[in-house]
């Protein structure tokens, strides 16, 4: 069976997934605890499709010897697998083992990541990638770690004038320390939202 | 003992508390269930301080005979008490029993509502009122019902360029049907966020 396409994201209560200058320090400052939700994500993921912002953020964090699978890389070194980065500026990306640059449209990029995931899930990172997946009807679930703060400024989860409403169904809820782990199924485009009465 | 000042709000996953044209239909379409969190709010609230947007929304919903405490009014007719509406346009507000119009600054308005609440909590409605309370260090808690949808456009919970970060501590978490009920304590201004390690 084909794996799902999941958006995995940490968000402030006011709906920001990064600070004003792409700051992510707040994510690491939350009084978190081992998260069964995050563990399940790691165990079931076969490939990552990420945007350029995420790639730049991760590579800024790890040292040159550690690489993207090191302790300061993706999922703290606890996951290995194919990583695809969708970028229009491939020339200034550093040469990382495991990372494949793509300049495709979203449908081709998801198809490539799906093939590499070999039946496991594809996890997408980045608001732009996720929004493209949502618009194309390619996103199955959103997994959110809700952080206890108001950021006030930065990169929004979703939303700009004119984008449509998208119905969700909450399928899981858990605490991991001060993080609140939420999992939502995305209503299929054209179908009614599942959560209306 | 003095009651607390609480912000009670329903929010979409992407951080909107009203739609593009102040639409609130989505709030009533969620597959909700009786909420212990909402019950506790009703039992402990002594007064409401609301913004003009909220007042216009509620009065647009109820019929002329029902009044603001009727089944389509505040908390579905399940709460009675003093309601203060902070507005710069008092002249075009309808004459409602129980409603007092204020044109004060936020500190005076909160003091007035506190006095009327007689030791119970003051509940604030509206992003503008809440933001003023946050800036003035007057808000004790945020009680959020998280609705399972992406609205994509409308009135944001919080945040515009330049507003500061505010640390929160999650003190309660519950499900009420498809709504996720979250309760947060606001870190006092000048103190460290409670949720850092």
mmCIF file of C-alpha atoms in Angstrom:
data_model
loop_
_atom_site.group_PDB
_atom_site.id
_atom_site.type_symbol
_atom_site.label_atom_id
_atom_site.label_comp_id
_atom_site.label_asym_id
_atom_site.label_seq_id
_atom_site.Cartn_x
_atom_site.Cartn_y
_atom_site.Cartn_z
ATOM 1 C CA UNK A 1 0.000 0.000 0.000
ATOM 2 C CA UNK A 2 1.147 3.511 -0.720
ATOM 3 C CA UNK A 3 2.231 5.587 2.234
ATOM 4 C CA UNK A 4 0.606 8.859 3.130
ATOM 5 C CA UNK A 5 1.781 12.413 2.627
ATOM 6 C CA UNK A 6 2.059 14.116 6.025
ATOM 7 C CA UNK A 7 2.910 17.676 6.976
ATOM 8 C CA UNK A 8 4.899 17.656 10.208
ATOM 9 C CA UNK A 9 5.183 21.042 11.848
ATOM 10 C CA UNK A 10 5.683 22.845 15.156
ATOM 11 C CA UNK A 11 3.497 25.906 15.544
ATOM 12 C CA UNK A 12 3.025 28.692 18.102
ATOM 13 C CA UNK A 13 -0.481 29.161 19.477
ATOM 14 C CA UNK A 14 -0.920 32.173 17.202
ATOM 15 C CA UNK A 15 -0.217 30.148 14.074
ATOM 16 C CA UNK A 16 3.437 30.850 13.282
ATOM 17 C CA UNK A 17 5.814 28.081 12.235
ATOM 18 C CA UNK A 18 8.930 30.272 12.208
ATOM 19 C CA UNK A 19 9.827 33.633 13.671
ATOM 20 C CA UNK A 20 10.293 36.944 11.904
ATOM 21 C CA UNK A 21 13.756 36.109 10.560
ATOM 22 C CA UNK A 22 13.021 32.373 10.200
ATOM 23 C CA UNK A 23 13.985 32.043 13.878
ATOM 24 C CA UNK A 24 13.433 28.553 15.254
ATOM 25 C CA UNK A 25 15.040 29.028 18.692
ATOM 26 C CA UNK A 26 11.600 28.978 20.355
ATOM 27 C CA UNK A 27 11.039 25.399 19.163
ATOM 28 C CA UNK A 28 14.074 24.215 21.108
ATOM 29 C CA UNK A 29 13.191 26.242 24.195
ATOM 30 C CA UNK A 30 9.836 24.575 24.842
ATOM 31 C CA UNK A 31 9.729 22.329 27.883
ATOM 32 C CA UNK A 32 8.983 19.271 25.769
ATOM 33 C CA UNK A 33 9.037 15.591 26.665
ATOM 34 C CA UNK A 34 9.505 12.423 24.606
ATOM 35 C CA UNK A 35 6.643 12.445 22.142
ATOM 36 C CA UNK A 36 4.903 9.253 21.037
ATOM 37 C CA UNK A 37 3.613 11.249 18.070
ATOM 38 C CA UNK A 38 7.127 12.193 16.959
ATOM 39 C CA UNK A 39 8.337 8.604 17.490
ATOM 40 C CA UNK A 40 5.556 7.296 15.288
ATOM 41 C CA UNK A 41 6.416 9.860 12.609
ATOM 42 C CA UNK A 42 10.065 8.746 12.592
ATOM 43 C CA UNK A 43 9.194 5.043 12.451
ATOM 44 C CA UNK A 44 6.756 5.403 9.562
ATOM 45 C CA UNK A 45 8.546 7.929 7.349
ATOM 46 C CA UNK A 46 10.267 6.795 4.171
ATOM 47 C CA UNK A 47 11.239 10.124 2.627
ATOM 48 C CA UNK A 48 11.246 13.876 3.212
ATOM 49 C CA UNK A 49 10.181 16.539 0.760
ATOM 50 C CA UNK A 50 11.270 19.909 2.080
ATOM 51 C CA UNK A 51 11.351 23.502 0.985
ATOM 52 C CA UNK A 52 14.427 25.629 0.741
ATOM 53 C CA UNK A 53 13.745 27.470 4.016
ATOM 54 C CA UNK A 54 13.818 24.212 5.976
ATOM 55 C CA UNK A 55 17.004 23.070 4.267
ATOM 56 C CA UNK A 56 18.779 26.341 5.019
ATOM 57 C CA UNK A 57 17.595 26.177 8.639
ATOM 58 C CA UNK A 58 18.833 22.634 9.193
ATOM 59 C CA UNK A 59 22.165 23.131 7.482
ATOM 60 C CA UNK A 60 22.802 26.313 9.474
ATOM 61 C CA UNK A 61 22.433 24.242 12.632
ATOM 62 C CA UNK A 62 24.724 21.299 11.990
ATOM 63 C CA UNK A 63 28.503 21.302 11.825
ATOM 64 C CA UNK A 64 30.353 20.411 8.657
ATOM 65 C CA UNK A 65 31.375 16.954 9.891
ATOM 66 C CA UNK A 66 27.991 16.014 11.273
ATOM 67 C CA UNK A 67 26.015 16.194 8.076
ATOM 68 C CA UNK A 68 22.266 16.256 7.735
ATOM 69 C CA UNK A 69 21.826 12.931 9.605
ATOM 70 C CA UNK A 70 23.927 14.056 12.584
ATOM 71 C CA UNK A 71 22.718 14.970 16.069
ATOM 72 C CA UNK A 72 21.891 18.539 14.995
ATOM 73 C CA UNK A 73 20.420 17.457 11.659
ATOM 74 C CA UNK A 74 17.046 16.070 10.705
ATOM 75 C CA UNK A 75 15.166 14.591 13.685
ATOM 76 C CA UNK A 76 18.304 14.882 15.810
ATOM 77 C CA UNK A 77 20.081 12.087 13.943
ATOM 78 C CA UNK A 78 17.333 9.577 14.653
ATOM 79 C CA UNK A 79 16.210 9.092 11.068
ATOM 80 C CA UNK A 80 17.959 8.179 7.832
ATOM 81 C CA UNK A 81 16.490 8.152 4.380
ATOM 82 C CA UNK A 82 16.119 10.041 1.134
ATOM 83 C CA UNK A 83 15.617 13.815 1.435
ATOM 84 C CA UNK A 84 14.323 15.874 -1.459
ATOM 85 C CA UNK A 85 14.629 19.656 -1.471
ATOM 86 C CA UNK A 86 12.449 21.603 -3.855
ATOM 87 C CA UNK A 87 14.329 24.742 -4.829
ATOM 88 C CA UNK A 88 14.609 27.230 -7.638
ATOM 89 C CA UNK A 89 18.163 28.038 -6.536
ATOM 90 C CA UNK A 90 19.952 24.669 -6.665
ATOM 91 C CA UNK A 91 23.387 26.130 -7.420
ATOM 92 C CA UNK A 92 24.054 27.456 -3.904
ATOM 93 C CA UNK A 93 22.992 24.336 -2.013
ATOM 94 C CA UNK A 94 25.847 22.492 -0.297
ATOM 95 C CA UNK A 95 26.697 18.977 -1.384
ATOM 96 C CA UNK A 96 25.015 16.715 1.158
ATOM 97 C CA UNK A 97 24.903 12.949 0.969
ATOM 98 C CA UNK A 98 21.294 11.848 1.057
ATOM 99 C CA UNK A 99 19.913 15.091 -0.335
ATOM 100 C CA UNK A 100 18.492 15.334 -3.829
ATOM 101 C CA UNK A 101 17.582 18.702 -5.279
ATOM 102 C CA UNK A 102 14.421 18.992 -7.303
ATOM 103 C CA UNK A 103 13.128 21.868 -9.385
ATOM 104 C CA UNK A 104 9.921 20.093 -10.437
ATOM 105 C CA UNK A 105 6.332 20.996 -9.935
ATOM 106 C CA UNK A 106 4.724 19.741 -6.749
ATOM 107 C CA UNK A 107 3.019 16.708 -8.326
ATOM 108 C CA UNK A 108 6.257 15.405 -9.816
ATOM 109 C CA UNK A 109 8.131 16.102 -6.593
ATOM 110 C CA UNK A 110 5.604 14.177 -4.508
ATOM 111 C CA UNK A 111 5.686 11.290 -7.013
ATOM 112 C CA UNK A 112 9.490 11.178 -6.769
ATOM 113 C CA UNK A 113 9.407 11.215 -2.966
ATOM 114 C CA UNK A 114 6.670 8.563 -2.886
ATOM 115 C CA UNK A 115 8.728 6.241 -5.077
ATOM 116 C CA UNK A 116 11.754 6.700 -2.821
ATOM 117 C CA UNK A 117 9.694 6.112 0.324
ATOM 118 C CA UNK A 118 8.916 2.561 -0.846
ATOM 119 C CA UNK A 119 5.485 2.354 0.740
ATOM 120 C CA UNK A 120 6.291 4.349 3.857
ATOM 121 C CA UNK A 121 5.086 7.920 4.449
ATOM 122 C CA UNK A 122 6.367 11.045 2.760
ATOM 123 C CA UNK A 123 6.806 13.896 5.242
ATOM 124 C CA UNK A 124 6.728 17.446 3.945
ATOM 125 C CA UNK A 125 8.359 20.413 5.678
ATOM 126 C CA UNK A 126 7.695 24.057 4.938
ATOM 127 C CA UNK A 127 4.593 26.195 4.550
ATOM 128 C CA UNK A 128 5.055 26.753 0.822
ATOM 129 C CA UNK A 129 5.439 23.060 0.012
ATOM 130 C CA UNK A 130 2.513 22.148 2.242
ATOM 131 C CA UNK A 131 0.278 24.802 0.712
ATOM 132 C CA UNK A 132 1.087 23.526 -2.768
ATOM 133 C CA UNK A 133 0.243 19.988 -1.625
ATOM 134 C CA UNK A 134 -3.046 21.174 -0.119
ATOM 135 C CA UNK A 135 -4.006 23.019 -3.299
ATOM 136 C CA UNK A 136 -3.211 19.961 -5.404
ATOM 137 C CA UNK A 137 -5.168 17.630 -3.103
ATOM 138 C CA UNK A 138 -1.980 15.707 -2.287
ATOM 139 C CA UNK A 139 -1.827 16.147 1.498
ATOM 140 C CA UNK A 140 -3.341 13.376 3.647
ATOM 141 C CA UNK A 141 -2.588 14.566 7.172
ATOM 142 C CA UNK A 142 -1.252 17.446 9.247
ATOM 143 C CA UNK A 143 0.702 16.585 12.395
ATOM 144 C CA UNK A 144 1.144 19.632 14.614
ATOM 145 C CA UNK A 145 3.125 20.165 17.774
ATOM 146 C CA UNK A 146 1.489 23.230 19.326
ATOM 147 C CA UNK A 147 3.997 25.287 21.340
ATOM 148 C CA UNK A 148 2.864 27.352 24.341
ATOM 149 C CA UNK A 149 3.720 30.873 23.241
ATOM 150 C CA UNK A 150 2.548 33.774 21.102
ATOM 151 C CA UNK A 151 5.255 34.568 18.565
ATOM 152 C CA UNK A 152 3.514 37.615 17.164
ATOM 153 C CA UNK A 153 5.397 37.733 13.873
ATOM 154 C CA UNK A 154 6.968 35.412 11.333
ATOM 155 C CA UNK A 155 6.014 32.678 8.875
ATOM 156 C CA UNK A 156 2.359 31.656 9.048
ATOM 157 C CA UNK A 157 1.129 28.052 8.954
ATOM 158 C CA UNK A 158 -1.400 28.878 6.269
ATOM 159 C CA UNK A 159 -3.512 31.640 4.955
ATOM 160 C CA UNK A 160 -3.541 34.639 2.738
ATOM 161 C CA UNK A 161 -6.462 36.480 1.189
ATOM 162 C CA UNK A 162 -8.279 34.264 -1.270
ATOM 163 C CA UNK A 163 -7.112 30.787 -0.313
ATOM 164 C CA UNK A 164 -9.974 28.450 0.424
ATOM 165 C CA UNK A 165 -11.159 26.795 3.602
ATOM 166 C CA UNK A 166 -10.001 23.253 4.201
ATOM 167 C CA UNK A 167 -11.914 20.907 6.486
ATOM 168 C CA UNK A 168 -9.954 18.700 8.883
ATOM 169 C CA UNK A 169 -10.737 15.874 11.248
ATOM 170 C CA UNK A 170 -8.748 15.505 14.445
ATOM 171 C CA UNK A 171 -7.606 11.887 14.725
ATOM 172 C CA UNK A 172 -5.191 12.090 17.659
ATOM 173 C CA UNK A 173 -4.424 14.322 20.633
ATOM 174 C CA UNK A 174 -1.614 13.982 23.172
ATOM 175 C CA UNK A 175 0.667 15.944 25.473
ATOM 176 C CA UNK A 176 4.449 15.805 25.305
ATOM 177 C CA UNK A 177 5.507 18.067 28.119
ATOM 178 C CA UNK A 178 4.307 21.578 27.264
ATOM 179 C CA UNK A 179 3.844 20.661 23.604
ATOM 180 C CA UNK A 180 0.374 19.624 22.498
ATOM 181 C CA UNK A 181 0.487 17.001 19.747
ATOM 182 C CA UNK A 182 -2.416 17.124 17.296
ATOM 183 C CA UNK A 183 -3.031 14.984 14.264
ATOM 184 C CA UNK A 184 -5.575 15.879 11.579
ATOM 185 C CA UNK A 185 -6.853 14.132 8.476
ATOM 186 C CA UNK A 186 -7.364 16.487 5.525
ATOM 187 C CA UNK A 187 -10.813 16.360 3.941
ATOM 188 C CA UNK A 188 -10.532 15.393 0.304
ATOM 189 C CA UNK A 189 -11.013 18.299 -2.096
ATOM 190 C CA UNK A 190 -14.617 18.464 -3.198
ATOM 191 C CA UNK A 191 -15.905 16.384 -0.310
ATOM 192 C CA UNK A 192 -17.682 17.946 2.630
ATOM 193 C CA UNK A 193 -15.629 18.661 5.725
ATOM 194 C CA UNK A 194 -15.825 15.580 7.933
ATOM 195 C CA UNK A 195 -16.332 17.543 11.112
ATOM 196 C CA UNK A 196 -19.657 19.249 10.499
ATOM 197 C CA UNK A 197 -22.961 18.356 12.058
ATOM 198 C CA UNK B 1 -10.020 37.337 46.165
ATOM 199 C CA UNK B 2 -10.067 39.061 42.821
ATOM 200 C CA UNK B 3 -11.147 37.023 39.827
ATOM 201 C CA UNK B 4 -8.958 36.512 36.811
ATOM 202 C CA UNK B 5 -9.078 38.097 33.376
ATOM 203 C CA UNK B 6 -9.555 35.381 30.765
ATOM 204 C CA UNK B 7 -9.655 35.523 26.983
ATOM 205 C CA UNK B 8 -12.161 32.968 25.707
ATOM 206 C CA UNK B 9 -11.893 32.286 22.008
ATOM 207 C CA UNK B 10 -12.545 29.724 19.296
ATOM 208 C CA UNK B 11 -9.780 29.510 16.715
ATOM 209 C CA UNK B 12 -9.113 27.650 13.470
ATOM 210 C CA UNK B 13 -5.932 25.572 13.308
ATOM 211 C CA UNK B 14 -4.321 28.303 11.201
ATOM 212 C CA UNK B 15 -4.900 30.944 13.869
ATOM 213 C CA UNK B 16 -8.032 32.768 12.721
ATOM 214 C CA UNK B 17 -10.789 33.710 15.168
ATOM 215 C CA UNK B 18 -13.184 35.031 12.505
ATOM 216 C CA UNK B 19 -13.453 34.654 8.761
ATOM 217 C CA UNK B 20 -12.736 37.187 6.052
ATOM 218 C CA UNK B 21 -15.960 39.139 6.541
ATOM 219 C CA UNK B 22 -16.139 38.435 10.295
ATOM 220 C CA UNK B 23 -17.851 35.146 9.385
ATOM 221 C CA UNK B 24 -18.473 32.913 12.378
ATOM 222 C CA UNK B 25 -20.528 30.192 10.650
ATOM 223 C CA UNK B 26 -17.593 27.752 10.891
ATOM 224 C CA UNK B 27 -17.743 27.899 14.710
ATOM 225 C CA UNK B 28 -21.292 26.562 14.685
ATOM 226 C CA UNK B 29 -20.526 23.903 12.077
ATOM 227 C CA UNK B 30 -17.893 22.061 14.105
ATOM 228 C CA UNK B 31 -18.921 18.644 15.385
ATOM 229 C CA UNK B 32 -18.596 19.729 19.009
ATOM 230 C CA UNK B 33 -19.745 18.044 22.205
ATOM 231 C CA UNK B 34 -20.582 19.376 25.664
ATOM 232 C CA UNK B 35 -17.400 20.988 26.900
ATOM 233 C CA UNK B 36 -16.353 20.858 30.549
ATOM 234 C CA UNK B 37 -14.056 23.771 29.757
ATOM 235 C CA UNK B 38 -16.949 25.921 28.516
ATOM 236 C CA UNK B 39 -19.090 24.891 31.515
ATOM 237 C CA UNK B 40 -16.353 25.971 33.891
ATOM 238 C CA UNK B 41 -16.037 29.291 32.067
ATOM 239 C CA UNK B 42 -19.765 29.974 32.420
ATOM 240 C CA UNK B 43 -19.839 29.032 36.098
ATOM 241 C CA UNK B 44 -16.885 31.216 37.048
ATOM 242 C CA UNK B 45 -17.532 34.326 34.953
ATOM 243 C CA UNK B 46 -18.853 37.483 36.584
ATOM 244 C CA UNK B 47 -18.642 39.961 33.705
ATOM 245 C CA UNK B 48 -17.815 40.272 30.017
ATOM 246 C CA UNK B 49 -15.655 42.927 28.407
ATOM 247 C CA UNK B 50 -16.082 42.738 24.653
ATOM 248 C CA UNK B 51 -15.044 44.610 21.562
ATOM 249 C CA UNK B 52 -17.362 46.114 19.045
ATOM 250 C CA UNK B 53 -16.898 43.288 16.522
ATOM 251 C CA UNK B 54 -18.157 40.717 19.009
ATOM 252 C CA UNK B 55 -21.142 42.862 19.958
ATOM 253 C CA UNK B 56 -22.142 43.349 16.325
ATOM 254 C CA UNK B 57 -21.751 39.617 15.673
ATOM 255 C CA UNK B 58 -23.922 38.578 18.618
ATOM 256 C CA UNK B 59 -26.638 41.141 17.996
ATOM 257 C CA UNK B 60 -26.805 40.186 14.308
ATOM 258 C CA UNK B 61 -27.592 36.629 15.424
ATOM 259 C CA UNK B 62 -30.371 37.130 17.930
ATOM 260 C CA UNK B 63 -33.952 38.175 17.225
ATOM 261 C CA UNK B 64 -35.355 41.418 18.590
ATOM 262 C CA UNK B 65 -37.417 39.727 21.307
ATOM 263 C CA UNK B 66 -34.702 37.384 22.471
ATOM 264 C CA UNK B 67 -32.172 39.939 23.598
ATOM 265 C CA UNK B 68 -28.523 39.349 24.352
ATOM 266 C CA UNK B 69 -29.283 36.721 27.027
ATOM 267 C CA UNK B 70 -31.565 34.706 24.731
ATOM 268 C CA UNK B 71 -30.853 31.343 23.135
ATOM 269 C CA UNK B 72 -28.966 32.964 20.252
ATOM 270 C CA UNK B 73 -27.210 35.489 22.478
ATOM 271 C CA UNK B 74 -24.172 35.211 24.707
ATOM 272 C CA UNK B 75 -23.334 31.589 25.620
ATOM 273 C CA UNK B 76 -26.629 30.446 24.133
ATOM 274 C CA UNK B 77 -28.667 32.007 26.938
ATOM 275 C CA UNK B 78 -26.832 30.068 29.626
ATOM 276 C CA UNK B 79 -25.200 33.042 31.332
ATOM 277 C CA UNK B 80 -26.491 36.316 32.768
ATOM 278 C CA UNK B 81 -24.433 39.192 34.034
ATOM 279 C CA UNK B 82 -23.004 42.563 33.238
ATOM 280 C CA UNK B 83 -21.626 43.031 29.713
ATOM 281 C CA UNK B 84 -19.319 45.915 28.839
ATOM 282 C CA UNK B 85 -18.657 46.862 25.240
ATOM 283 C CA UNK B 86 -15.635 49.011 24.511
ATOM 284 C CA UNK B 87 -16.449 51.114 21.461
ATOM 285 C CA UNK B 88 -15.532 54.407 19.860
ATOM 286 C CA UNK B 89 -18.927 54.464 18.136
ATOM 287 C CA UNK B 90 -21.444 54.247 21.000
ATOM 288 C CA UNK B 91 -24.176 56.155 19.183
ATOM 289 C CA UNK B 92 -25.157 53.348 16.810
ATOM 290 C CA UNK B 93 -25.304 50.565 19.395
ATOM 291 C CA UNK B 94 -28.797 49.250 20.100
ATOM 292 C CA UNK B 95 -30.309 49.663 23.533
ATOM 293 C CA UNK B 96 -29.761 46.334 25.269
ATOM 294 C CA UNK B 97 -30.579 45.615 28.867
ATOM 295 C CA UNK B 98 -27.435 44.376 30.594
ATOM 296 C CA UNK B 99 -25.046 46.083 28.188
ATOM 297 C CA UNK B 100 -22.958 49.074 29.212
ATOM 298 C CA UNK B 101 -20.969 50.978 26.628
ATOM 299 C CA UNK B 102 -17.497 52.150 27.554
ATOM 300 C CA UNK B 103 -15.145 54.453 25.691
ATOM 301 C CA UNK B 104 -12.356 54.226 28.273
ATOM 302 C CA UNK B 105 -8.811 53.050 27.968
ATOM 303 C CA UNK B 106 -8.218 49.340 28.567
ATOM 304 C CA UNK B 107 -7.062 49.710 32.197
ATOM 305 C CA UNK B 108 -10.190 51.633 33.216
ATOM 306 C CA UNK B 109 -12.412 49.235 31.275
ATOM 307 C CA UNK B 110 -10.898 46.191 32.999
ATOM 308 C CA UNK B 111 -11.212 47.902 36.392
ATOM 309 C CA UNK B 112 -14.895 48.598 35.699
ATOM 310 C CA UNK B 113 -15.539 45.006 34.608
ATOM 311 C CA UNK B 114 -13.623 43.649 37.627
ATOM 312 C CA UNK B 115 -15.743 45.683 40.007
ATOM 313 C CA UNK B 116 -18.927 44.436 38.345
ATOM 314 C CA UNK B 117 -17.717 40.822 38.418
ATOM 315 C CA UNK B 118 -17.655 40.896 42.226
ATOM 316 C CA UNK B 119 -14.761 38.503 42.652
ATOM 317 C CA UNK B 120 -15.613 36.219 39.738
ATOM 318 C CA UNK B 121 -13.696 36.191 36.458
ATOM 319 C CA UNK B 122 -13.805 38.816 33.734
ATOM 320 C CA UNK B 123 -13.980 37.253 30.285
ATOM 321 C CA UNK B 124 -12.746 39.281 27.318
ATOM 322 C CA UNK B 125 -13.863 38.746 23.725
ATOM 323 C CA UNK B 126 -12.186 40.111 20.639
ATOM 324 C CA UNK B 127 -8.632 40.185 19.341
ATOM 325 C CA UNK B 128 -8.212 43.941 19.776
ATOM 326 C CA UNK B 129 -9.362 43.944 23.409
ATOM 327 C CA UNK B 130 -7.235 40.900 24.204
ATOM 328 C CA UNK B 131 -4.154 42.376 22.567
ATOM 329 C CA UNK B 132 -4.566 45.567 24.600
ATOM 330 C CA UNK B 133 -4.892 43.457 27.770
ATOM 331 C CA UNK B 134 -1.752 41.496 26.857
ATOM 332 C CA UNK B 135 0.238 44.658 26.218
ATOM 333 C CA UNK B 136 -0.898 46.137 29.526
ATOM 334 C CA UNK B 137 -0.080 42.934 31.440
ATOM 335 C CA UNK B 138 -3.742 42.531 32.396
ATOM 336 C CA UNK B 139 -4.496 39.113 30.882
ATOM 337 C CA UNK B 140 -4.162 36.072 33.174
ATOM 338 C CA UNK B 141 -5.259 33.218 30.924
ATOM 339 C CA UNK B 142 -6.183 32.276 27.367
ATOM 340 C CA UNK B 143 -8.864 29.608 26.916
ATOM 341 C CA UNK B 144 -8.945 28.345 23.329
ATOM 342 C CA UNK B 145 -11.298 25.986 21.543
ATOM 343 C CA UNK B 146 -9.269 24.829 18.550
ATOM 344 C CA UNK B 147 -11.516 24.053 15.570
ATOM 345 C CA UNK B 148 -10.496 21.435 12.995
ATOM 346 C CA UNK B 149 -10.224 23.487 9.834
ATOM 347 C CA UNK B 150 -7.956 25.864 7.941
ATOM 348 C CA UNK B 151 -9.834 29.130 7.386
ATOM 349 C CA UNK B 152 -7.127 30.711 5.276
ATOM 350 C CA UNK B 153 -8.263 34.297 5.734
ATOM 351 C CA UNK B 154 -9.854 36.579 8.313
ATOM 352 C CA UNK B 155 -9.157 37.993 11.756
ATOM 353 C CA UNK B 156 -5.979 36.661 13.372
ATOM 354 C CA UNK B 157 -5.706 35.596 17.014
ATOM 355 C CA UNK B 158 -2.585 37.685 17.506
ATOM 356 C CA UNK B 159 0.380 39.030 15.689
ATOM 357 C CA UNK B 160 1.570 41.804 13.516
ATOM 358 C CA UNK B 161 5.122 42.953 12.777
ATOM 359 C CA UNK B 162 6.756 44.293 15.909
ATOM 360 C CA UNK B 163 4.563 42.870 18.667
ATOM 361 C CA UNK B 164 6.554 40.913 21.216
ATOM 362 C CA UNK B 165 6.654 37.243 22.091
ATOM 363 C CA UNK B 166 4.545 36.156 25.032
ATOM 364 C CA UNK B 167 5.325 32.987 26.954
ATOM 365 C CA UNK B 168 2.450 30.723 27.966
ATOM 366 C CA UNK B 169 2.025 27.644 30.108
ATOM 367 C CA UNK B 170 -0.568 25.053 29.155
ATOM 368 C CA UNK B 171 -2.612 24.243 32.255
ATOM 369 C CA UNK B 172 -5.418 22.148 30.775
ATOM 370 C CA UNK B 173 -6.143 20.056 27.679
ATOM 371 C CA UNK B 174 -9.381 18.286 26.749
ATOM 372 C CA UNK B 175 -11.495 17.149 23.818
ATOM 373 C CA UNK B 176 -15.077 18.238 23.273
ATOM 374 C CA UNK B 177 -16.058 16.369 20.138
ATOM 375 C CA UNK B 178 -13.897 17.696 17.315
ATOM 376 C CA UNK B 179 -12.967 20.807 19.284
ATOM 377 C CA UNK B 180 -9.722 20.737 21.249
ATOM 378 C CA UNK B 181 -9.961 22.747 24.476
ATOM 379 C CA UNK B 182 -6.710 24.351 25.614
ATOM 380 C CA UNK B 183 -6.086 26.558 28.596
ATOM 381 C CA UNK B 184 -2.925 28.632 29.012
ATOM 382 C CA UNK B 185 -1.558 30.825 31.785
ATOM 383 C CA UNK B 186 0.073 34.018 30.495
ATOM 384 C CA UNK B 187 3.611 34.605 31.722
ATOM 385 C CA UNK B 188 3.797 37.860 33.619
ATOM 386 C CA UNK B 189 5.494 40.655 31.688
ATOM 387 C CA UNK B 190 9.163 40.801 32.549
ATOM 388 C CA UNK B 191 9.245 37.267 33.927
ATOM 389 C CA UNK B 192 10.770 34.426 31.989
ATOM 390 C CA UNK B 193 8.435 32.280 29.927
ATOM 391 C CA UNK B 194 7.357 29.404 32.163
ATOM 392 C CA UNK B 195 7.788 26.803 29.468
ATOM 393 C CA UNK B 196 11.519 26.915 28.779
ATOM 394 C CA UNK B 197 14.075 24.379 29.840
#
